[in-house]
Amino acid sequence: MSDLKYWEARAAAAKPESRMFINGKFVDAASGETFDDISPRDQHLITKIAAGDTEDVNRAVAAAKTSFDSGVWSEMNPRDKKAIMLKWADLIRANQEELALLETLDVGKPISDSMNVDVMGAARTVQWYAEAIDKTYDEIAPAPRNALAMITREPLGVIGAVVPWNYPMIIASWKVAPALAMGNSVVLKPAEQSSLSAILLAKLASEAGMPDGVFNVVTGLGPAAGQALARHNDVAKLAFTGSGPTGRKMLQYAAESNMKQVALELGGKSPQVVLDDVADLDACASAIAWGIYYNAGQTCNAGSRLIVQGGIKEELFARVTKFLDTFKVGDPLDPATMMGPIVSKAQRDRVNHYLEMVGKNGERFVFGGETATGESNMIAPTLIDGVKHDSVLSQEEIFGPVLVALEAKDEAEALAMANGTEYGLAGSVWSGNIARAHNFARKLRAGTVWINTFDMSDVITPFGGFKGSGSGRDKSLHALENYSALKTTWVDLN
Ligand code: NAD
């Protein structure tokens, strides 16, 4: 891949589109207002983004509804829809560098990750759902001979998608691609920290042949544009990924408007459990480190709690520490960088606040722990030992490169700790005895469980949470259920 100089030159020359995309056109906010898009890399102003509000949401939803009602997409021959979405996936790949650059400038993600994981992940998701379009069938019920009872899946209409900043393109594609594959029209509201890749994705969809009004992007702040979309009476479904408190508001907005369906993908405090018969401590140590420090810990399913069965903790700490010798932290535009800065000063200060708690109840830093100050958003990988299970550090989502370690006296206590938070997004267990690991995994209350690994994932499997981590499922063919309703049609054959 190109070097730091190449990416610096591209960043200096970047002139990203900053208007929203409604009904096939770039438009300013009706109010003419904008907000600043600041890069966490160096706090420079990347551009000013159109600050959408109720009027813009109304325009976008009206365009989406008109396109849906016209049948231009919802009733298009599946083969033709597939061809447009496949072309869109190709265009995403063809614009890999531009999309990756925008993502890295916006959120501070290492450019190598933006290139290889985020852009390619979004393209693969769009392609995967495109390919599903002409391969999913409806059902015929086992009715008596004198009747035909068909069960068909129908698109819902206008889907409102509100997404976060930590995996902007990937999470947008998890929602937009299955929604479009089912024949819906979509209005996407990206997070204010990460509008740029969403705007370009919409342009590329249009270039691929997506009819006007089918895929719209309204940029803007959450309480303004996000709320207006969530409260809109012509939105049939709200697909949300973000924090628990905002998720609660989404349910409230739906209840206070048209009782639209709501799918929530929320936070986590995922446990990485290491039992005392773990077979490969080095593999375990590197998975633990990647599990928390990837994307600077700003991952909903980050393995942010390390639960170790007594006896092997110090040895494990030593191996995680050694692994970090080769873990390059720094400028996200450097292709060698493995971890970049925290997305914003507000998020950095939130992480700082948790770091400042350490020591008040007997906790200690094994490594890291310095707060970030001034213009820097860099927080080093941090490991905190001596954390009590019921403490704030162990219970609340920090959303930074901070791992807390808990020691369990036996397997039962490890399980109680693993399940002992409000969340249930993911978790892992390490053991050399596969039956033991399996039995433990079965008892983990989480949407995704890994055995002797962490963070394996692909569009082929569903992703979502138990308990306070949400209710919806992104990815896999199951995500199509999010964006469709079952219709029963009886035919009298007498
Ligand atoms: P957030 O809830 O602050 O924002 C998410 C989105 O909601 C943004 O687009 C934002 O503009 C919008 N929003 C904020 N306030 C709103 C309001 N009052 N009305 C309508 N919209 C509003 O979350 P965040 O800080 O962007 O993202 C981090 C959170 O997302 C973490 O809790 C993380 O765990 C979670 N997350 C979950 C998953 C998952 O799949 N479960 C994936 C990624 C992130």
Tab-separated table of N, CA and C in Angstrom, residues 79-143:
chain	number	residue	atom	x	y	z
A	79	ARG	N	-33.916	-9.277	-11.051
A	79	ARG	CA	-32.647	-9.401	-11.788
A	79	ARG	C	-32.036	-8.015	-12.061
A	80	ASP	N	-32.893	-7.061	-12.368
A	80	ASP	CA	-32.393	-5.706	-12.656
A	80	ASP	C	-31.936	-5.005	-11.370
A	81	LYS	N	-32.687	-5.245	-10.297
A	81	LYS	CA	-32.268	-4.667	-8.995
A	81	LYS	C	-30.897	-5.223	-8.610
A	82	LYS	N	-30.760	-6.501	-8.801
A	82	LYS	CA	-29.482	-7.151	-8.465
A	82	LYS	C	-28.342	-6.512	-9.253
A	83	ALA	N	-28.582	-6.300	-10.540
A	83	ALA	CA	-27.512	-5.748	-11.388
A	83	ALA	C	-27.093	-4.366	-10.899
A	84	ILE	N	-28.071	-3.552	-10.470
A	84	ILE	CA	-27.737	-2.202	-9.987
A	84	ILE	C	-26.931	-2.289	-8.695
A	85	MET	N	-27.348	-3.167	-7.804
A	85	MET	CA	-26.611	-3.250	-6.531
A	85	MET	C	-25.223	-3.868	-6.717
A	86	LEU	N	-25.098	-4.791	-7.653
A	86	LEU	CA	-23.759	-5.352	-7.929
A	86	LEU	C	-22.840	-4.264	-8.499
A	87	LYS	N	-23.406	-3.435	-9.364
A	87	LYS	CA	-22.594	-2.351	-9.929
A	87	LYS	C	-22.194	-1.377	-8.813
A	88	TRP	N	-23.124	-1.150	-7.907
A	88	TRP	CA	-22.818	-0.273	-6.773
A	88	TRP	C	-21.633	-0.851	-5.968
A	89	ALA	N	-21.676	-2.142	-5.694
A	89	ALA	CA	-20.566	-2.781	-4.959
A	89	ALA	C	-19.250	-2.598	-5.731
A	90	ASP	N	-19.307	-2.747	-7.049
A	90	ASP	CA	-18.097	-2.548	-7.861
A	90	ASP	C	-17.582	-1.116	-7.737
A	91	LEU	N	-18.515	-0.163	-7.753
A	91	LEU	CA	-18.099	1.246	-7.658
A	91	LEU	C	-17.506	1.556	-6.284
A	92	ILE	N	-18.021	0.902	-5.255
A	92	ILE	CA	-17.436	1.096	-3.912
A	92	ILE	C	-15.982	0.625	-3.943
A	93	ARG	N	-15.760	-0.542	-4.549
A	93	ARG	CA	-14.381	-1.056	-4.637
A	93	ARG	C	-13.511	-0.149	-5.507
A	94	ALA	N	-14.082	0.362	-6.584
A	94	ALA	CA	-13.310	1.236	-7.488
A	94	ALA	C	-12.933	2.547	-6.786
A	95	ASN	N	-13.722	2.945	-5.795
A	95	ASN	CA	-13.447	4.184	-5.056
A	95	ASN	C	-12.868	3.889	-3.678
A	96	GLN	N	-12.189	2.767	-3.586
A	96	GLN	CA	-11.686	2.304	-2.288
A	96	GLN	C	-10.837	3.371	-1.585
A	97	GLU	N	-9.893	3.971	-2.327
A	97	GLU	CA	-8.979	4.922	-1.678
A	97	GLU	C	-9.717	6.166	-1.202
A	98	GLU	N	-10.614	6.682	-2.040
A	98	GLU	CA	-11.336	7.900	-1.662
A	98	GLU	C	-12.203	7.660	-0.417
A	99	LEU	N	-12.932	6.546	-0.446
A	99	LEU	CA	-13.790	6.226	0.697
A	99	LEU	C	-12.965	6.010	1.956
A	100	ALA	N	-11.850	5.295	1.805
A	100	ALA	CA	-10.995	5.014	2.972
A	100	ALA	C	-10.429	6.302	3.541
A	101	LEU	N	-10.009	7.191	2.653
A	101	LEU	CA	-9.444	8.463	3.115
A	101	LEU	C	-10.487	9.258	3.907
A	102	LEU	N	-11.699	9.334	3.377
A	102	LEU	CA	-12.751	10.092	4.070
A	102	LEU	C	-13.031	9.499	5.444
A	103	GLU	N	-13.054	8.174	5.503
A	103	GLU	CA	-13.342	7.509	6.785
A	103	GLU	C	-12.225	7.789	7.797
A	104	THR	N	-10.992	7.705	7.331
A	104	THR	CA	-9.856	7.924	8.235
A	104	THR	C	-9.800	9.376	8.687
A	105	LEU	N	-10.026	10.319	7.789
A	105	LEU	CA	-10.007	11.729	8.184
A	105	LEU	C	-11.131	12.019	9.168
A	106	ASP	N	-12.293	11.454	8.917
A	106	ASP	CA	-13.454	11.730	9.767
A	106	ASP	C	-13.318	11.143	11.161
A	107	VAL	N	-12.906	9.890	11.260
A	107	VAL	CA	-12.978	9.220	12.572
A	107	VAL	C	-11.633	8.744	13.125
A	108	GLY	N	-10.544	8.931	12.378
A	108	GLY	CA	-9.227	8.583	12.895
A	108	GLY	C	-8.873	7.112	12.813
A	109	LYS	N	-9.641	6.384	12.027
A	109	LYS	CA	-9.378	4.947	11.844
A	109	LYS	C	-8.072	4.752	11.068
A	110	PRO	N	-7.220	3.799	11.432
A	110	PRO	CA	-6.008	3.569	10.636
A	110	PRO	C	-6.360	3.332	9.163
A	111	ILE	N	-5.606	3.948	8.279
A	111	ILE	CA	-5.928	3.892	6.852
A	111	ILE	C	-5.929	2.444	6.334
A	112	SER	N	-5.052	1.608	6.893
A	112	SER	CA	-5.028	0.206	6.438
A	112	SER	C	-6.348	-0.483	6.769
A	113	ASP	N	-6.901	-0.162	7.932
A	113	ASP	CA	-8.203	-0.746	8.291
A	113	ASP	C	-9.308	-0.175	7.411
A	114	SER	N	-9.288	1.139	7.203
A	114	SER	CA	-10.318	1.740	6.357
A	114	SER	C	-10.303	1.102	4.970
A	115	MET	N	-9.093	0.916	4.431
A	115	MET	CA	-8.956	0.331	3.085
A	115	MET	C	-9.441	-1.119	3.042
A	116	ASN	N	-8.905	-1.917	3.976
A	116	ASN	CA	-9.089	-3.373	3.849
A	116	ASN	C	-10.320	-3.907	4.573
A	117	VAL	N	-10.701	-3.234	5.634
A	117	VAL	CA	-11.834	-3.748	6.412
A	117	VAL	C	-13.111	-2.971	6.089
A	118	ASP	N	-13.053	-1.658	6.232
A	118	ASP	CA	-14.297	-0.884	6.149
A	118	ASP	C	-14.833	-0.795	4.719
A	119	VAL	N	-13.984	-0.356	3.795
A	119	VAL	CA	-14.483	-0.225	2.410
A	119	VAL	C	-14.819	-1.612	1.846
A	120	MET	N	-13.913	-2.542	2.044
A	120	MET	CA	-14.151	-3.868	1.455
A	120	MET	C	-15.319	-4.577	2.143
A	121	GLY	N	-15.478	-4.320	3.430
A	121	GLY	CA	-16.620	-4.896	4.155
A	121	GLY	C	-17.936	-4.342	3.638
A	122	ALA	N	-17.972	-3.032	3.391
A	122	ALA	CA	-19.208	-2.411	2.878
A	122	ALA	C	-19.514	-2.957	1.483
A	123	ALA	N	-18.488	-3.059	0.649
A	123	ALA	CA	-18.696	-3.568	-0.722
A	123	ALA	C	-19.199	-5.009	-0.685
A	124	ARG	N	-18.584	-5.807	0.184
A	124	ARG	CA	-18.998	-7.214	0.268
A	124	ARG	C	-20.449	-7.330	0.751
A	125	THR	N	-20.827	-6.472	1.692
A	125	THR	CA	-22.202	-6.511	2.199
A	125	THR	C	-23.199	-6.158	1.097
A	126	VAL	N	-22.887	-5.099	0.361
A	126	VAL	CA	-23.797	-4.701	-0.734
A	126	VAL	C	-23.878	-5.832	-1.760
A	127	GLN	N	-22.730	-6.411	-2.101
A	127	GLN	CA	-22.719	-7.495	-3.090
A	127	GLN	C	-23.512	-8.705	-2.593
A	128	TRP	N	-23.329	-9.035	-1.327
A	128	TRP	CA	-23.963	-10.234	-0.756
A	128	TRP	C	-25.484	-10.109	-0.816
A	129	TYR	N	-25.993	-8.933	-0.418
A	129	TYR	CA	-27.456	-8.753	-0.469
A	129	TYR	C	-27.943	-8.625	-1.907
A	130	ALA	N	-27.114	-8.067	-2.780
A	130	ALA	CA	-27.498	-8.025	-4.205
A	130	ALA	C	-27.701	-9.444	-4.717
A	131	GLU	N	-26.756	-10.303	-4.376
A	131	GLU	CA	-26.836	-11.694	-4.860
A	131	GLU	C	-28.037	-12.434	-4.278
A	132	ALA	N	-28.477	-11.993	-3.092
A	132	ALA	CA	-29.625	-12.665	-2.462
A	132	ALA	C	-30.948	-12.307	-3.145
A	133	ILE	N	-30.954	-11.175	-3.846
A	133	ILE	CA	-32.232	-10.653	-4.356
A	133	ILE	C	-32.978	-11.675	-5.210
A	134	ASP	N	-32.276	-12.348	-6.107
A	134	ASP	CA	-33.006	-13.303	-6.963
A	134	ASP	C	-32.789	-14.756	-6.518
A	135	LYS	N	-32.507	-14.908	-5.215
A	135	LYS	CA	-32.339	-16.285	-4.698
A	135	LYS	C	-33.161	-16.550	-3.446
A	136	THR	N	-33.984	-15.591	-3.054
A	136	THR	CA	-34.824	-15.825	-1.878
A	136	THR	C	-36.269	-16.046	-2.346
A	137	TYR	N	-36.869	-17.085	-1.814
A	137	TYR	CA	-38.192	-17.505	-2.247
A	137	TYR	C	-39.204	-17.289	-1.138
A	138	ASP	N	-40.467	-17.196	-1.528
A	138	ASP	CA	-41.536	-17.122	-0.546
A	138	ASP	C	-42.055	-18.534	-0.249
A	139	GLU	N	-43.167	-18.618	0.523
A	139	GLU	CA	-43.628	-19.930	0.996
A	139	GLU	C	-45.071	-20.203	0.581
A	140	ILE	N	-45.387	-21.481	0.514
A	140	ILE	CA	-46.786	-21.895	0.365
A	140	ILE	C	-47.112	-22.765	1.573
A	141	ALA	N	-48.179	-22.406	2.281
A	141	ALA	CA	-48.523	-23.130	3.502
A	141	ALA	C	-49.204	-24.460	3.166
A	142	PRO	N	-49.104	-25.453	4.069
A	142	PRO	CA	-49.737	-26.762	3.824
A	142	PRO	C	-51.253	-26.691	4.058
A	143	ALA	N	-51.925	-25.940	3.196
A	143	ALA	CA	-53.373	-25.754	3.320
A	143	ALA	C	-54.099	-26.957	2.710
